[in-house]
Amino acid sequence: PKGITLSAPLPGSFTATPLDSGPMPATDRWWEAFQDERLNRHMEQAFAGNLDLDQAYARLKQIEAIARKTGAARLPFVNLEGNASRSRRLAFPEDETGNSYELSVAAGFEVDLWNKLKSRTRARELETEASLEDIRTVYLTISAQVADLYYLMVEQWSQLDLTDQTVEARKATVELVERRYLEGIVLT
């Protein structure tokens, strides 16, 4: 659409600040610093139902489940199994029916002398943290692409507006020159 303008005014000059001059801005919704409602709507559309984000969250859930399973190996376990059966044997003069019941209990605990289980648990925790960072990376990548394309669109519409204004100005100049020519005013 014509007439797209930026909501936030641009500063007169830009200065670089050292990295240790203060807290870094939050990267969660960084584009809101532009105070542009259209950009905010485009971001919401880009994130809604995004398959890359869905896949990243699915990987996180999978890694969390594996981490819980790995952490559970450090705990004592109890295994209880039961079995019941009934059998019938045909015999003369009377059939024989028998019932059989079995119950077994097993318990165990692995002593982690060399920290194998602890190391595996820590590795899974680190994988979970890495997966969270992957999700942040996907968010940042998507938001950067959307902002880049949005402001490219704004620039292109501004270029079109400028071109339209230039065409109108040149039409006015041509009309002025034609009127002067028709009135006999000659340019030297």
Tab-separated table of C-alpha atoms in Angstrom:
chain	number	residue	atom	x	y	z
A	1	PRO	CA	0.000	0.000	0.000
A	2	LYS	CA	1.101	3.517	-0.739
A	3	GLY	CA	2.043	5.890	2.000
A	4	ILE	CA	3.708	3.420	4.364
A	5	THR	CA	5.725	5.367	6.880
A	6	LEU	CA	7.844	4.300	9.783
A	7	SER	CA	6.227	4.879	13.164
A	8	ALA	CA	9.461	5.574	15.014
A	9	PRO	CA	11.473	8.639	13.945
A	10	LEU	CA	15.065	8.009	12.993
A	11	PRO	CA	17.761	9.684	15.104
A	12	GLY	CA	19.851	12.483	13.604
A	13	SER	CA	23.075	10.527	14.117
A	14	PHE	CA	24.220	7.133	15.251
A	15	THR	CA	26.911	6.507	17.815
A	16	ALA	CA	28.530	3.255	18.739
A	17	THR	CA	28.486	2.337	22.415
A	18	PRO	CA	30.885	-0.084	24.061
A	19	LEU	CA	29.490	-3.502	24.869
A	20	ASP	CA	30.127	-3.086	28.592
A	21	SER	CA	28.233	0.220	28.833
A	22	GLY	CA	25.084	-1.367	30.230
A	23	PRO	CA	22.680	-4.255	29.986
A	24	MET	CA	22.061	-5.690	26.550
A	25	PRO	CA	18.543	-5.268	25.191
A	26	ALA	CA	16.232	-8.259	25.435
A	27	THR	CA	16.118	-10.389	22.295
A	28	ASP	CA	12.677	-11.828	22.988
A	29	ARG	CA	10.547	-9.244	21.141
A	30	TRP	CA	13.282	-6.924	19.912
A	31	TRP	CA	11.255	-5.621	16.966
A	32	GLU	CA	8.821	-3.861	19.316
A	33	ALA	CA	11.483	-1.160	19.766
A	34	PHE	CA	10.430	0.061	16.289
A	35	GLN	CA	6.870	0.696	17.602
A	36	ASP	CA	5.372	-0.451	14.306
A	37	GLU	CA	2.013	-2.223	14.604
A	38	ARG	CA	2.201	-3.604	11.061
A	39	LEU	CA	5.547	-5.201	11.814
A	40	ASN	CA	4.139	-6.653	15.042
A	41	ARG	CA	1.226	-8.212	13.112
A	42	HIS	CA	3.613	-9.682	10.534
A	43	MET	CA	5.690	-11.193	13.340
A	44	GLU	CA	2.623	-12.796	14.926
A	45	GLN	CA	1.647	-14.277	11.551
A	46	ALA	CA	5.165	-15.592	10.990
A	47	PHE	CA	5.248	-17.345	14.368
A	48	ALA	CA	1.707	-18.758	14.231
A	49	GLY	CA	1.809	-22.370	13.082
A	50	ASN	CA	5.439	-22.127	12.007
A	51	LEU	CA	6.673	-25.640	11.238
A	52	ASP	CA	10.290	-24.849	12.150
A	53	LEU	CA	9.172	-23.744	15.617
A	54	ASP	CA	6.872	-26.748	15.990
A	55	GLN	CA	9.754	-29.033	15.084
A	56	ALA	CA	12.109	-27.308	17.534
A	57	TYR	CA	9.559	-27.652	20.357
A	58	ALA	CA	9.002	-31.326	19.483
A	59	ARG	CA	12.777	-31.913	19.684
A	60	LEU	CA	12.825	-30.181	23.076
A	61	LYS	CA	10.032	-32.429	24.390
A	62	GLN	CA	11.856	-35.497	23.101
A	63	ILE	CA	15.127	-34.447	24.729
A	64	GLU	CA	13.323	-33.676	28.019
A	65	ALA	CA	11.748	-37.151	27.982
A	66	ILE	CA	15.140	-38.774	27.385
A	67	ALA	CA	16.611	-36.651	30.197
A	68	ARG	CA	13.896	-37.840	32.606
A	69	LYS	CA	14.546	-41.448	31.618
A	70	THR	CA	18.296	-41.006	32.071
A	71	GLY	CA	17.781	-39.349	35.467
A	72	ALA	CA	15.508	-42.182	36.551
A	73	ALA	CA	18.384	-44.664	36.094
A	74	ARG	CA	20.049	-43.082	39.150
A	75	LEU	CA	17.102	-44.043	41.387
A	76	PRO	CA	16.296	-47.418	42.954
A	77	PHE	CA	13.747	-49.480	41.080
A	78	VAL	CA	11.136	-52.069	41.983
A	79	ASN	CA	9.682	-54.422	39.405
A	80	LEU	CA	6.516	-56.364	40.208
A	81	GLU	CA	5.158	-58.993	37.841
A	82	GLY	CA	2.153	-61.218	38.173
A	83	ASN	CA	0.752	-64.075	36.129
A	84	ALA	CA	-2.381	-66.177	36.495
A	85	SER	CA	-3.427	-69.104	34.353
A	86	ARG	CA	-6.060	-71.777	34.301
A	87	SER	CA	-5.725	-75.117	32.628
A	88	ARG	CA	-8.142	-77.928	31.993
A	89	ARG	CA	-7.228	-81.493	31.265
A	90	LEU	CA	-9.731	-83.883	29.839
A	91	ALA	CA	-9.565	-87.230	31.622
A	92	PHE	CA	-11.756	-90.206	32.315
A	93	PRO	CA	-13.919	-90.344	34.482
A	94	GLU	CA	-13.571	-86.707	35.512
A	95	ASP	CA	-11.944	-83.607	33.930
A	96	GLU	CA	-9.244	-81.914	35.919
A	97	THR	CA	-9.060	-78.127	36.211
A	98	GLY	CA	-6.125	-76.371	37.761
A	99	ASN	CA	-5.243	-72.805	38.579
A	100	SER	CA	-1.723	-71.456	38.662
A	101	TYR	CA	-0.585	-68.129	40.174
A	102	GLU	CA	2.857	-66.536	40.003
A	103	LEU	CA	4.118	-63.365	41.579
A	104	SER	CA	7.662	-62.034	41.347
A	105	VAL	CA	9.263	-58.972	42.851
A	106	ALA	CA	12.652	-57.578	41.897
A	107	ALA	CA	14.382	-54.514	43.277
A	108	GLY	CA	17.674	-52.964	42.408
A	109	PHE	CA	19.933	-49.957	42.556
A	110	GLU	CA	23.022	-49.214	40.512
A	111	VAL	CA	25.827	-47.731	42.555
A	112	ASP	CA	27.402	-44.925	40.540
A	113	LEU	CA	31.031	-45.371	41.618
A	114	TRP	CA	32.580	-43.704	38.560
A	115	ASN	CA	29.823	-41.101	38.041
A	116	LYS	CA	28.706	-42.689	34.785
A	117	LEU	CA	25.022	-42.076	35.536
A	118	LYS	CA	25.673	-38.599	36.901
A	119	SER	CA	27.612	-37.708	33.743
A	120	ARG	CA	24.849	-39.017	31.508
A	121	THR	CA	22.270	-37.021	33.458
A	122	ARG	CA	24.373	-33.868	33.163
A	123	ALA	CA	24.838	-34.482	29.434
A	124	ARG	CA	21.058	-34.714	28.985
A	125	GLU	CA	20.598	-31.483	30.958
A	126	LEU	CA	23.084	-29.768	28.646
A	127	GLU	CA	21.273	-31.160	25.597
A	128	THR	CA	18.039	-29.694	26.964
A	129	GLU	CA	19.692	-26.299	27.384
A	130	ALA	CA	21.083	-26.535	23.847
A	131	SER	CA	17.617	-27.348	22.526
A	132	LEU	CA	16.228	-24.261	24.283
A	133	GLU	CA	18.928	-22.178	22.624
A	134	ASP	CA	17.989	-23.754	19.278
A	135	ILE	CA	14.415	-22.539	19.811
A	136	ARG	CA	15.682	-19.035	20.608
A	137	THR	CA	17.805	-19.171	17.446
A	138	VAL	CA	14.797	-20.145	15.336
A	139	TYR	CA	12.771	-17.266	16.838
A	140	LEU	CA	15.580	-14.813	16.197
A	141	THR	CA	16.136	-16.050	12.646
A	142	ILE	CA	12.454	-15.850	11.748
A	143	SER	CA	12.012	-12.427	13.319
A	144	ALA	CA	15.132	-11.075	11.583
A	145	GLN	CA	13.946	-12.364	8.210
A	146	VAL	CA	10.457	-10.926	8.695
A	147	ALA	CA	11.826	-7.535	9.776
A	148	ASP	CA	14.304	-7.486	6.892
A	149	LEU	CA	11.619	-8.292	4.331
A	150	TYR	CA	9.124	-5.890	5.921
A	151	TYR	CA	11.514	-2.949	5.818
A	152	LEU	CA	12.589	-3.907	2.305
A	153	MET	CA	8.889	-3.704	1.376
A	154	VAL	CA	8.605	-0.313	3.119
A	155	GLU	CA	11.651	0.880	1.206
A	156	GLN	CA	10.243	-0.336	-2.102
A	157	TRP	CA	6.894	1.368	-1.493
A	158	SER	CA	8.733	4.566	-0.583
A	159	GLN	CA	10.724	4.268	-3.810
A	160	LEU	CA	7.468	3.854	-5.735
A	161	ASP	CA	5.987	6.920	-4.014
A	162	LEU	CA	9.105	8.906	-4.853
A	163	THR	CA	8.944	7.723	-8.451
A	164	ASP	CA	5.269	8.752	-8.663
A	165	GLN	CA	6.131	12.179	-7.255
A	166	THR	CA	8.986	12.536	-9.754
A	167	VAL	CA	6.689	11.597	-12.648
A	168	GLU	CA	4.096	14.152	-11.498
A	169	ALA	CA	6.758	16.858	-11.148
A	170	ARG	CA	8.097	16.136	-14.622
A	171	LYS	CA	4.567	16.171	-16.068
A	172	ALA	CA	4.050	19.584	-14.496
A	173	THR	CA	7.374	20.772	-15.980
A	174	VAL	CA	6.393	19.487	-19.435
A	175	GLU	CA	3.011	21.247	-19.178
A	176	LEU	CA	4.726	24.484	-18.109
A	177	VAL	CA	7.218	24.298	-20.989
A	178	GLU	CA	4.413	23.559	-23.475
A	179	ARG	CA	2.341	26.514	-22.201
A	180	ARG	CA	5.331	28.848	-22.472
A	181	TYR	CA	6.017	27.588	-25.980
A	182	LEU	CA	2.367	28.066	-27.013
A	183	GLU	CA	2.373	31.592	-25.579
A	184	GLY	CA	5.464	32.411	-27.551
A	185	ILE	CA	7.891	32.599	-24.723
A	186	VAL	CA	11.047	31.041	-26.016
A	187	LEU	CA	13.728	29.702	-23.805
A	188	THR	CA	17.234	30.517	-24.821
